[in-house]
Amino acid sequence: MSDTGGPRRTRPPLFLERRSYRRRRLIDAARLLPVLGLMLWLVPLLWGIGGRTVSASGAGIYIFAIWVLLILAAAVFAITLGRSAGSAREVDPETRAEEERPPW
Amino acid sequence: MVTLNTLAAFALAYVGLLFGVAFVAERAARRGRGRWLRAPLVYTLSLSIYCTAWTFYGAVGSAVRTGFEYLTIYLGPSLVMIGWWWVLRKLVLVGRSQRITSVADLISSRYGKSNLLGVGVTILALVGTTPYIALQLQSVTLSVGVFAHPGEAREAGDATALYVAMGLALFTVIFGTRNLDANERHHGVVMAIAVESVVKLTALLAVGVFVTWGVMGGIGGTLERIDASELGQVRMDGGRWVGLTLLSGMALLCLPRMFQVMVVENDSDAQLRVASWAFPLYLMLMSLFIVPIAVAGLELLPAGANPDLFVLTVPLSQGQDALAVLSFLGGFSSATSMVIVAAIAVSTMVSNHIVMPLWLRTRGPGASVSGDVRDVVMLSRRLSIIGVLLLGYLYYRTSGGGAALATIGLVSFVGISQVLPAMLGGLFWRGATHVGALAGLTVGFVLWLYTLFLPSFGEGVILPRAVFDAGLFGLGWLRPHALFGLEGLDPLMHALMWSIALNAVTFFAASLVSFPSPLERLQGAQFVSIELTPGPTRSWSGGPAEVEDLMIMTQRILGAGEAQALFAAEARRQGLEGNLPDPSPDFLETLERKLSGSVGAATAHAMVGQIVGGMSVSVEDLMAVADETAQMMEYSARLEAQSKELARTAAQLRSANDKLTRLSVQKDAFLSQISHELRTPMTSIRAFSEILRDGEGLSAEAASKYASIIHDEALRLTRLLDDLLDLSVLENGQVSLNVRSGLLSELLDRAIASARSDEDGQALRILRDPAAERVWISTDLDRLAQVFINLVSNARKYCDAPVPELRIRVGQAGGRLTVDFIDNGSGIAAEARDVIFEKFARVSDREAGGAGLGLAISRQIVTRLGGEISYLADEAGAAFRIELPLDIAMAAR
């Protein structure tokens, strides 16, 4: 029905050219980054288990180090994506064809 | 020592600077020189209104009380920003393409432009934001109080709050309502808060650097002193760590002020892309020196000093007045920028979802064309801003600025996060419905009120102490801090878990069981697949809209110039003369979207609907469309069947036509044959009769010969005519049978005798089987005899054997009598066999004197007698079989 709302598109292509492919993998990485960050930031939950203690300075350095790394990674992804957005057509990650395969 | 007056002077100068920045930015934007205003950096800095005075001052206090827990407030948003590909990108896309003006507008627009939902979210936002504004006023008051001499603090505090509120109202009214289109960027405001965020970051970093290097002796010393301090051991409450991280992440998406700067003021993907890493960086820098400042405060200041003000009091205690003033300006910036944007965001909601619909309703039908909506929208938005700030101030005054206010930050976060299920559901799930969103929001809102907001005022303030101990109505499982008997939870986490969980479950369940309206489904499809279909929703089916009325209404909302330009552009696009376009569905859609930027989706929809006359898409329309499709399919199936039938009929007609053509050819052949047959004897009769008439010297012998020729020819003519008549009678079925009984053998005797009567020359030998011939038959014996005579004489005439003979074989098989006439000639050529029974069909070239009617007549007779005559192809010579039903024969016995 909404399918009547929008004209049915032709199926997305099975294979992508190399640049679009790279771009999509980059988006995948960008999507995974917060998951990784969350996991690393959940490590503090394990501190203090079994009566052992962690020094505040060590804890602070750990949390901020992750922060800096995440920011750096996000900046790299964002800048690379920004460059490829100029050259490659804006791809849509939601319609990514499941049948998409690497272009070997 | 800085006096209050000096401080006031600094503050006023700073405010003057902000007004100037905003003014310059507006002017630059108006003159089209505002590219730098759209820079991703400005966008990122504007996002930093997330860091309010509550976080500017409160983070240090939080660090003193709970260690690293203060970080969660920054970690959550960092993760959401870094993961912008998940939610933010889509949110921003939807916001841009649907011209969303606020969170309430987003929810209302997604769920069928329902104003009820818009009102719900507005109330939620108002309830959640008002205490937060009060909190900002309190922080400014407290920070002023630090500089005040004992005694004048209280008095100065109240005045400060009022002045700050009034100043902010003025600024927001001036720069927050410059454009009517709330979806357009507020360049002045954005630029001012960008400057403010630079100030607050600089201030906090300056204090941090001073503490780290000026007080603690560098990084190494700072780390040592941190470990040696009260905060040296990590005290981690795991539940709160996770819960607050999630909560702050959710709040980033839902907070009205964040939505305003992040989605409404957004221009491009590039802004978001840069902010995805730059904003976490900002947050990281904001939180970097919190712990050192906290440790320094604990060391340097006397026990009992308010840790929430360490950012101010630590520099002051070290005699760094300038640093303290900078720090004050940082806190002031945090407070004012938050209040300005929150006031804009909430006032847009209040104006679009509460004031405008009410105003429209009071004006009754036709309101849209009478009265100046443009001014009303502006006025309502300005009044809303003043109202929101007034509410905040009153809240601050009535709550007394106590500790209750300090906890309101997180309480407000939980409250506004109730929008999240409906928001995410609306963005990613097409099955999310209006009913589900309303139910989820209601459940979440009520639970939040009961378990967190009302209890946050303290036991016995709003909720009686008995409710805390024994539960509502004495029901133990309804205790606000132990809902459903789940005790021992942190009140905040308890409320967060129950409200969000039940909100989401209710939203989901109610969505599953309810059915969305057509407009809602269209909007849902738009929102969920925004990247695929950036085009507008077709919710207008077009109709007899008065384009003049639309024009008048649009003029009153957008202003005459802009409205005329819009209409003229559309008219040009439609290729029409003049400035009034046709009210096509596309145009109505564009218009509604344009208006929704000013008055919100629900109001714009209602206003266009008033003029167009409710031509908005309805279930019936959708069903009609479906019906049409079904009818088309049925129709095409019918057409297909008909065309098949036509093809069949055409084939039949073609074969009938072929037959007719053949018959016509046959008829022509018959006519030419018959005239030929008639003319031949006629010619000789005429010739000889002329000779007789004119021949005087004719001998008697010759005359007699000629006369006999004439006689013979006349006989032949008669015979031919008899035959023709006979055939005609037979073919027309007019013959009456004279049925008699007789022996087949006698009949054959008679026929052979008759056939041989004129025999001359070589005699035909006839072989017979007298025993088999002793069969009684009961039929028209004369007619049958005629057939036999014909067959015998044919054999006599055409048998080309040296010694011609004819065998007559009689048999009985299968209740039928068969009489075969088989000669020993060469038979009839295979290709001629199927025409021998036709009229005038003569197979041999030999002149045998017949007209070619014999077999045709025979066949007619046999058929009349109920039998059948056929040519036997498997015999050596010409062989004919006559089959008669035997009961005719037996009956005679």
JSON list of N, CA and C in Angstrom, two decimals, chain B residues 578-635:
[
{"chain": "B", "resi": 578, "resn": "GLY", "atom": "N", "xyz": [-1.04, 34.15, -15.34]},
{"chain": "B", "resi": 578, "resn": "GLY", "atom": "CA", "xyz": [-1.46, 34.77, -14.09]},
{"chain": "B", "resi": 578, "resn": "GLY", "atom": "C", "xyz": [-0.75, 34.19, -12.89]},
{"chain": "B", "resi": 579, "resn": "ASN", "atom": "N", "xyz": [-1.23, 34.57, -11.72]},
{"chain": "B", "resi": 579, "resn": "ASN", "atom": "CA", "xyz": [-0.53, 34.21, -10.49]},
{"chain": "B", "resi": 579, "resn": "ASN", "atom": "C", "xyz": [-1.26, 33.19, -9.65]},
{"chain": "B", "resi": 580, "resn": "LEU", "atom": "N", "xyz": [-2.38, 32.68, -10.14]},
{"chain": "B", "resi": 580, "resn": "LEU", "atom": "CA", "xyz": [-3.11, 31.72, -9.32]},
{"chain": "B", "resi": 580, "resn": "LEU", "atom": "C", "xyz": [-3.01, 30.33, -9.94]},
{"chain": "B", "resi": 581, "resn": "PRO", "atom": "N", "xyz": [-2.36, 29.42, -9.24]},
{"chain": "B", "resi": 581, "resn": "PRO", "atom": "CA", "xyz": [-2.23, 28.06, -9.78]},
{"chain": "B", "resi": 581, "resn": "PRO", "atom": "C", "xyz": [-3.50, 27.25, -9.51]},
{"chain": "B", "resi": 582, "resn": "ASP", "atom": "N", "xyz": [-3.60, 26.10, -10.15]},
{"chain": "B", "resi": 582, "resn": "ASP", "atom": "CA", "xyz": [-4.68, 25.18, -9.83]},
{"chain": "B", "resi": 582, "resn": "ASP", "atom": "C", "xyz": [-4.37, 24.51, -8.50]},
{"chain": "B", "resi": 583, "resn": "PRO", "atom": "N", "xyz": [-5.39, 24.30, -7.71]},
{"chain": "B", "resi": 583, "resn": "PRO", "atom": "CA", "xyz": [-5.13, 23.64, -6.42]},
{"chain": "B", "resi": 583, "resn": "PRO", "atom": "C", "xyz": [-4.93, 22.14, -6.60]},
{"chain": "B", "resi": 584, "resn": "SER", "atom": "N", "xyz": [-3.86, 21.78, -7.25]},
{"chain": "B", "resi": 584, "resn": "SER", "atom": "CA", "xyz": [-3.59, 20.36, -7.46]},
{"chain": "B", "resi": 584, "resn": "SER", "atom": "C", "xyz": [-3.14, 19.74, -6.15]},
{"chain": "B", "resi": 585, "resn": "PRO", "atom": "N", "xyz": [-3.28, 18.41, -6.00]},
{"chain": "B", "resi": 585, "resn": "PRO", "atom": "CA", "xyz": [-2.84, 17.77, -4.76]},
{"chain": "B", "resi": 585, "resn": "PRO", "atom": "C", "xyz": [-1.38, 18.09, -4.45]},
{"chain": "B", "resi": 586, "resn": "ASP", "atom": "N", "xyz": [-0.56, 18.12, -5.47]},
{"chain": "B", "resi": 586, "resn": "ASP", "atom": "CA", "xyz": [0.86, 18.42, -5.26]},
{"chain": "B", "resi": 586, "resn": "ASP", "atom": "C", "xyz": [1.03, 19.80, -4.63]},
{"chain": "B", "resi": 587, "resn": "PHE", "atom": "N", "xyz": [0.28, 20.74, -5.19]},
{"chain": "B", "resi": 587, "resn": "PHE", "atom": "CA", "xyz": [0.43, 22.10, -4.70]},
{"chain": "B", "resi": 587, "resn": "PHE", "atom": "C", "xyz": [-0.08, 22.21, -3.26]},
{"chain": "B", "resi": 588, "resn": "LEU", "atom": "N", "xyz": [-1.21, 21.56, -3.00]},
{"chain": "B", "resi": 588, "resn": "LEU", "atom": "CA", "xyz": [-1.75, 21.59, -1.64]},
{"chain": "B", "resi": 588, "resn": "LEU", "atom": "C", "xyz": [-0.73, 21.03, -0.67]},
{"chain": "B", "resi": 589, "resn": "GLU", "atom": "N", "xyz": [-0.04, 19.98, -1.12]},
{"chain": "B", "resi": 589, "resn": "GLU", "atom": "CA", "xyz": [0.97, 19.35, -0.28]},
{"chain": "B", "resi": 589, "resn": "GLU", "atom": "C", "xyz": [2.12, 20.30, 0.02]},
{"chain": "B", "resi": 590, "resn": "THR", "atom": "N", "xyz": [2.61, 20.94, -1.05]},
{"chain": "B", "resi": 590, "resn": "THR", "atom": "CA", "xyz": [3.70, 21.90, -0.89]},
{"chain": "B", "resi": 590, "resn": "THR", "atom": "C", "xyz": [3.28, 23.01, 0.06]},
{"chain": "B", "resi": 591, "resn": "LEU", "atom": "N", "xyz": [2.07, 23.49, -0.16]},
{"chain": "B", "resi": 591, "resn": "LEU", "atom": "CA", "xyz": [1.57, 24.60, 0.64]},
{"chain": "B", "resi": 591, "resn": "LEU", "atom": "C", "xyz": [1.47, 24.20, 2.10]},
{"chain": "B", "resi": 592, "resn": "GLU", "atom": "N", "xyz": [0.92, 23.00, 2.32]},
{"chain": "B", "resi": 592, "resn": "GLU", "atom": "CA", "xyz": [0.75, 22.56, 3.70]},
{"chain": "B", "resi": 592, "resn": "GLU", "atom": "C", "xyz": [2.10, 22.45, 4.39]},
{"chain": "B", "resi": 593, "resn": "ARG", "atom": "N", "xyz": [3.06, 21.93, 3.65]},
{"chain": "B", "resi": 593, "resn": "ARG", "atom": "CA", "xyz": [4.38, 21.76, 4.23]},
{"chain": "B", "resi": 593, "resn": "ARG", "atom": "C", "xyz": [5.02, 23.10, 4.55]},
{"chain": "B", "resi": 594, "resn": "LYS", "atom": "N", "xyz": [4.82, 24.03, 3.65]},
{"chain": "B", "resi": 594, "resn": "LYS", "atom": "CA", "xyz": [5.35, 25.37, 3.85]},
{"chain": "B", "resi": 594, "resn": "LYS", "atom": "C", "xyz": [4.72, 25.99, 5.10]},
{"chain": "B", "resi": 595, "resn": "LEU", "atom": "N", "xyz": [3.41, 25.83, 5.21]},
{"chain": "B", "resi": 595, "resn": "LEU", "atom": "CA", "xyz": [2.71, 26.39, 6.37]},
{"chain": "B", "resi": 595, "resn": "LEU", "atom": "C", "xyz": [3.12, 25.67, 7.64]},
{"chain": "B", "resi": 596, "resn": "SER", "atom": "N", "xyz": [3.37, 24.36, 7.53]},
{"chain": "B", "resi": 596, "resn": "SER", "atom": "CA", "xyz": [3.67, 23.61, 8.75]},
{"chain": "B", "resi": 596, "resn": "SER", "atom": "C", "xyz": [4.98, 24.07, 9.36]},
{"chain": "B", "resi": 597, "resn": "GLY", "atom": "N", "xyz": [5.86, 24.65, 8.52]},
{"chain": "B", "resi": 597, "resn": "GLY", "atom": "CA", "xyz": [7.07, 25.21, 9.08]},
{"chain": "B", "resi": 597, "resn": "GLY", "atom": "C", "xyz": [6.76, 26.39, 10.00]},
{"chain": "B", "resi": 598, "resn": "SER", "atom": "N", "xyz": [5.60, 27.02, 9.78]},
{"chain": "B", "resi": 598, "resn": "SER", "atom": "CA", "xyz": [5.26, 28.17, 10.60]},
{"chain": "B", "resi": 598, "resn": "SER", "atom": "C", "xyz": [4.36, 27.82, 11.76]},
{"chain": "B", "resi": 599, "resn": "VAL", "atom": "N", "xyz": [3.38, 26.97, 11.51]},
{"chain": "B", "resi": 599, "resn": "VAL", "atom": "CA", "xyz": [2.39, 26.74, 12.56]},
{"chain": "B", "resi": 599, "resn": "VAL", "atom": "C", "xyz": [2.33, 25.28, 12.99]},
{"chain": "B", "resi": 600, "resn": "GLY", "atom": "N", "xyz": [3.23, 24.44, 12.47]},
{"chain": "B", "resi": 600, "resn": "GLY", "atom": "CA", "xyz": [3.20, 23.04, 12.88]},
{"chain": "B", "resi": 600, "resn": "GLY", "atom": "C", "xyz": [2.34, 22.22, 11.94]},
{"chain": "B", "resi": 601, "resn": "ALA", "atom": "N", "xyz": [2.68, 20.92, 11.86]},
{"chain": "B", "resi": 601, "resn": "ALA", "atom": "CA", "xyz": [2.03, 20.06, 10.87]},
{"chain": "B", "resi": 601, "resn": "ALA", "atom": "C", "xyz": [0.53, 19.94, 11.11]},
{"chain": "B", "resi": 602, "resn": "ALA", "atom": "N", "xyz": [0.16, 19.74, 12.38]},
{"chain": "B", "resi": 602, "resn": "ALA", "atom": "CA", "xyz": [-1.25, 19.48, 12.66]},
{"chain": "B", "resi": 602, "resn": "ALA", "atom": "C", "xyz": [-2.10, 20.71, 12.33]},
{"chain": "B", "resi": 603, "resn": "THR", "atom": "N", "xyz": [-1.64, 21.87, 12.74]},
{"chain": "B", "resi": 603, "resn": "THR", "atom": "CA", "xyz": [-2.41, 23.09, 12.49]},
{"chain": "B", "resi": 603, "resn": "THR", "atom": "C", "xyz": [-2.47, 23.39, 10.99]},
{"chain": "B", "resi": 604, "resn": "ALA", "atom": "N", "xyz": [-1.33, 23.24, 10.32]},
{"chain": "B", "resi": 604, "resn": "ALA", "atom": "CA", "xyz": [-1.31, 23.51, 8.88]},
{"chain": "B", "resi": 604, "resn": "ALA", "atom": "C", "xyz": [-2.29, 22.58, 8.17]},
{"chain": "B", "resi": 605, "resn": "HIS", "atom": "N", "xyz": [-2.28, 21.33, 8.60]},
{"chain": "B", "resi": 605, "resn": "HIS", "atom": "CA", "xyz": [-3.17, 20.35, 7.98]},
{"chain": "B", "resi": 605, "resn": "HIS", "atom": "C", "xyz": [-4.63, 20.76, 8.21]},
{"chain": "B", "resi": 606, "resn": "ALA", "atom": "N", "xyz": [-4.91, 21.18, 9.43]},
{"chain": "B", "resi": 606, "resn": "ALA", "atom": "CA", "xyz": [-6.28, 21.58, 9.74]},
{"chain": "B", "resi": 606, "resn": "ALA", "atom": "C", "xyz": [-6.69, 22.81, 8.94]},
{"chain": "B", "resi": 607, "resn": "MET", "atom": "N", "xyz": [-5.77, 23.76, 8.79]},
{"chain": "B", "resi": 607, "resn": "MET", "atom": "CA", "xyz": [-6.12, 25.00, 8.08]},
{"chain": "B", "resi": 607, "resn": "MET", "atom": "C", "xyz": [-6.37, 24.73, 6.61]},
{"chain": "B", "resi": 608, "resn": "VAL", "atom": "N", "xyz": [-5.48, 23.98, 6.00]},
{"chain": "B", "resi": 608, "resn": "VAL", "atom": "CA", "xyz": [-5.70, 23.65, 4.58]},
{"chain": "B", "resi": 608, "resn": "VAL", "atom": "C", "xyz": [-6.98, 22.84, 4.45]},
{"chain": "B", "resi": 609, "resn": "GLY", "atom": "N", "xyz": [-7.19, 21.95, 5.42]},
{"chain": "B", "resi": 609, "resn": "GLY", "atom": "CA", "xyz": [-8.39, 21.12, 5.39]},
{"chain": "B", "resi": 609, "resn": "GLY", "atom": "C", "xyz": [-9.66, 21.94, 5.45]},
{"chain": "B", "resi": 610, "resn": "GLN", "atom": "N", "xyz": [-9.63, 23.03, 6.21]},
{"chain": "B", "resi": 610, "resn": "GLN", "atom": "CA", "xyz": [-10.82, 23.88, 6.31]},
{"chain": "B", "resi": 610, "resn": "GLN", "atom": "C", "xyz": [-11.19, 24.45, 4.96]},
{"chain": "B", "resi": 611, "resn": "ILE", "atom": "N", "xyz": [-10.20, 24.84, 4.21]},
{"chain": "B", "resi": 611, "resn": "ILE", "atom": "CA", "xyz": [-10.49, 25.47, 2.92]},
{"chain": "B", "resi": 611, "resn": "ILE", "atom": "C", "xyz": [-10.78, 24.44, 1.85]},
{"chain": "B", "resi": 612, "resn": "VAL", "atom": "N", "xyz": [-9.95, 23.42, 1.84]},
{"chain": "B", "resi": 612, "resn": "VAL", "atom": "CA", "xyz": [-10.14, 22.41, 0.80]},
{"chain": "B", "resi": 612, "resn": "VAL", "atom": "C", "xyz": [-11.41, 21.62, 1.08]},
{"chain": "B", "resi": 613, "resn": "GLY", "atom": "N", "xyz": [-11.88, 21.68, 2.31]},
{"chain": "B", "resi": 613, "resn": "GLY", "atom": "CA", "xyz": [-13.14, 21.04, 2.62]},
{"chain": "B", "resi": 613, "resn": "GLY", "atom": "C", "xyz": [-12.99, 19.57, 2.92]},
{"chain": "B", "resi": 614, "resn": "GLY", "atom": "N", "xyz": [-11.97, 19.26, 3.72]},
{"chain": "B", "resi": 614, "resn": "GLY", "atom": "CA", "xyz": [-11.83, 17.87, 4.16]},
{"chain": "B", "resi": 614, "resn": "GLY", "atom": "C", "xyz": [-11.63, 16.91, 3.02]},
{"chain": "B", "resi": 615, "resn": "MET", "atom": "N", "xyz": [-10.90, 17.38, 2.00]},
{"chain": "B", "resi": 615, "resn": "MET", "atom": "CA", "xyz": [-10.64, 16.47, 0.90]},
{"chain": "B", "resi": 615, "resn": "MET", "atom": "C", "xyz": [-9.42, 15.60, 1.18]},
{"chain": "B", "resi": 616, "resn": "SER", "atom": "N", "xyz": [-9.00, 15.67, 2.42]},
{"chain": "B", "resi": 616, "resn": "SER", "atom": "CA", "xyz": [-7.86, 14.84, 2.80]},
{"chain": "B", "resi": 616, "resn": "SER", "atom": "C", "xyz": [-8.21, 13.38, 2.57]},
{"chain": "B", "resi": 617, "resn": "VAL", "atom": "N", "xyz": [-7.19, 12.59, 2.37]},
{"chain": "B", "resi": 617, "resn": "VAL", "atom": "CA", "xyz": [-7.42, 11.20, 2.00]},
{"chain": "B", "resi": 617, "resn": "VAL", "atom": "C", "xyz": [-8.15, 10.49, 3.14]},
{"chain": "B", "resi": 618, "resn": "SER", "atom": "N", "xyz": [-9.09, 9.62, 2.78]},
{"chain": "B", "resi": 618, "resn": "SER", "atom": "CA", "xyz": [-9.85, 8.91, 3.79]},
{"chain": "B", "resi": 618, "resn": "SER", "atom": "C", "xyz": [-9.78, 7.42, 3.50]},
{"chain": "B", "resi": 619, "resn": "VAL", "atom": "N", "xyz": [-10.30, 6.64, 4.46]},
{"chain": "B", "resi": 619, "resn": "VAL", "atom": "CA", "xyz": [-10.32, 5.20, 4.24]},
{"chain": "B", "resi": 619, "resn": "VAL", "atom": "C", "xyz": [-11.07, 4.89, 2.95]},
{"chain": "B", "resi": 620, "resn": "GLU", "atom": "N", "xyz": [-12.18, 5.62, 2.78]},
{"chain": "B", "resi": 620, "resn": "GLU", "atom": "CA", "xyz": [-13.01, 5.35, 1.60]},
{"chain": "B", "resi": 620, "resn": "GLU", "atom": "C", "xyz": [-12.20, 5.57, 0.33]},
{"chain": "B", "resi": 621, "resn": "ASP", "atom": "N", "xyz": [-11.39, 6.65, 0.36]},
{"chain": "B", "resi": 621, "resn": "ASP", "atom": "CA", "xyz": [-10.58, 6.92, -0.83]},
{"chain": "B", "resi": 621, "resn": "ASP", "atom": "C", "xyz": [-9.63, 5.78, -1.11]},
{"chain": "B", "resi": 622, "resn": "LEU", "atom": "N", "xyz": [-8.98, 5.35, -0.02]},
{"chain": "B", "resi": 622, "resn": "LEU", "atom": "CA", "xyz": [-8.01, 4.26, -0.22]},
{"chain": "B", "resi": 622, "resn": "LEU", "atom": "C", "xyz": [-8.72, 3.02, -0.71]},
{"chain": "B", "resi": 623, "resn": "MET", "atom": "N", "xyz": [-9.93, 2.79, -0.11]},
{"chain": "B", "resi": 623, "resn": "MET", "atom": "CA", "xyz": [-10.65, 1.59, -0.53]},
{"chain": "B", "resi": 623, "resn": "MET", "atom": "C", "xyz": [-11.12, 1.73, -1.96]},
{"chain": "B", "resi": 624, "resn": "ALA", "atom": "N", "xyz": [-11.52, 2.94, -2.31]},
{"chain": "B", "resi": 624, "resn": "ALA", "atom": "CA", "xyz": [-11.95, 3.15, -3.70]},
{"chain": "B", "resi": 624, "resn": "ALA", "atom": "C", "xyz": [-10.80, 2.86, -4.65]},
{"chain": "B", "resi": 625, "resn": "VAL", "atom": "N", "xyz": [-9.62, 3.30, -4.25]},
{"chain": "B", "resi": 625, "resn": "VAL", "atom": "CA", "xyz": [-8.46, 3.03, -5.10]},
{"chain": "B", "resi": 625, "resn": "VAL", "atom": "C", "xyz": [-8.27, 1.52, -5.25]},
{"chain": "B", "resi": 626, "resn": "ALA", "atom": "N", "xyz": [-8.37, 0.84, -4.09]},
{"chain": "B", "resi": 626, "resn": "ALA", "atom": "CA", "xyz": [-8.22, -0.62, -4.12]},
{"chain": "B", "resi": 626, "resn": "ALA", "atom": "C", "xyz": [-9.30, -1.24, -4.99]},
{"chain": "B", "resi": 627, "resn": "ASP", "atom": "N", "xyz": [-10.56, -0.73, -4.80]},
{"chain": "B", "resi": 627, "resn": "ASP", "atom": "CA", "xyz": [-11.67, -1.25, -5.59]},
{"chain": "B", "resi": 627, "resn": "ASP", "atom": "C", "xyz": [-11.42, -1.06, -7.07]},
{"chain": "B", "resi": 628, "resn": "GLU", "atom": "N", "xyz": [-10.96, 0.15, -7.40]},
{"chain": "B", "resi": 628, "resn": "GLU", "atom": "CA", "xyz": [-10.70, 0.43, -8.81]},
{"chain": "B", "resi": 628, "resn": "GLU", "atom": "C", "xyz": [-9.73, -0.57, -9.38]},
{"chain": "B", "resi": 629, "resn": "THR", "atom": "N", "xyz": [-8.71, -0.85, -8.60]},
{"chain": "B", "resi": 629, "resn": "THR", "atom": "CA", "xyz": [-7.73, -1.81, -9.07]},
{"chain": "B", "resi": 629, "resn": "THR", "atom": "C", "xyz": [-8.38, -3.16, -9.31]},
{"chain": "B", "resi": 630, "resn": "ALA", "atom": "N", "xyz": [-9.20, -3.56, -8.32]},
{"chain": "B", "resi": 630, "resn": "ALA", "atom": "CA", "xyz": [-9.85, -4.86, -8.45]},
{"chain": "B", "resi": 630, "resn": "ALA", "atom": "C", "xyz": [-10.76, -4.86, -9.67]},
{"chain": "B", "resi": 631, "resn": "GLN", "atom": "N", "xyz": [-11.49, -3.73, -9.84]},
{"chain": "B", "resi": 631, "resn": "GLN", "atom": "CA", "xyz": [-12.40, -3.66, -10.99]},
{"chain": "B", "resi": 631, "resn": "GLN", "atom": "C", "xyz": [-11.63, -3.71, -12.30]},
{"chain": "B", "resi": 632, "resn": "MET", "atom": "N", "xyz": [-10.52, -3.01, -12.31]},
{"chain": "B", "resi": 632, "resn": "MET", "atom": "CA", "xyz": [-9.72, -3.02, -13.53]},
{"chain": "B", "resi": 632, "resn": "MET", "atom": "C", "xyz": [-9.29, -4.44, -13.87]},
{"chain": "B", "resi": 633, "resn": "MET", "atom": "N", "xyz": [-8.87, -5.15, -12.79]},
{"chain": "B", "resi": 633, "resn": "MET", "atom": "CA", "xyz": [-8.40, -6.50, -13.04]},
{"chain": "B", "resi": 633, "resn": "MET", "atom": "C", "xyz": [-9.54, -7.37, -13.57]},
{"chain": "B", "resi": 634, "resn": "GLU", "atom": "N", "xyz": [-10.74, -7.20, -12.93]},
{"chain": "B", "resi": 634, "resn": "GLU", "atom": "CA", "xyz": [-11.87, -8.00, -13.36]},
{"chain": "B", "resi": 634, "resn": "GLU", "atom": "C", "xyz": [-12.23, -7.65, -14.80]},
{"chain": "B", "resi": 635, "resn": "TYR", "atom": "N", "xyz": [-12.22, -6.35, -15.07]},
{"chain": "B", "resi": 635, "resn": "TYR", "atom": "CA", "xyz": [-12.57, -5.87, -16.40]},
{"chain": "B", "resi": 635, "resn": "TYR", "atom": "C", "xyz": [-11.62, -6.45, -17.43]}
]
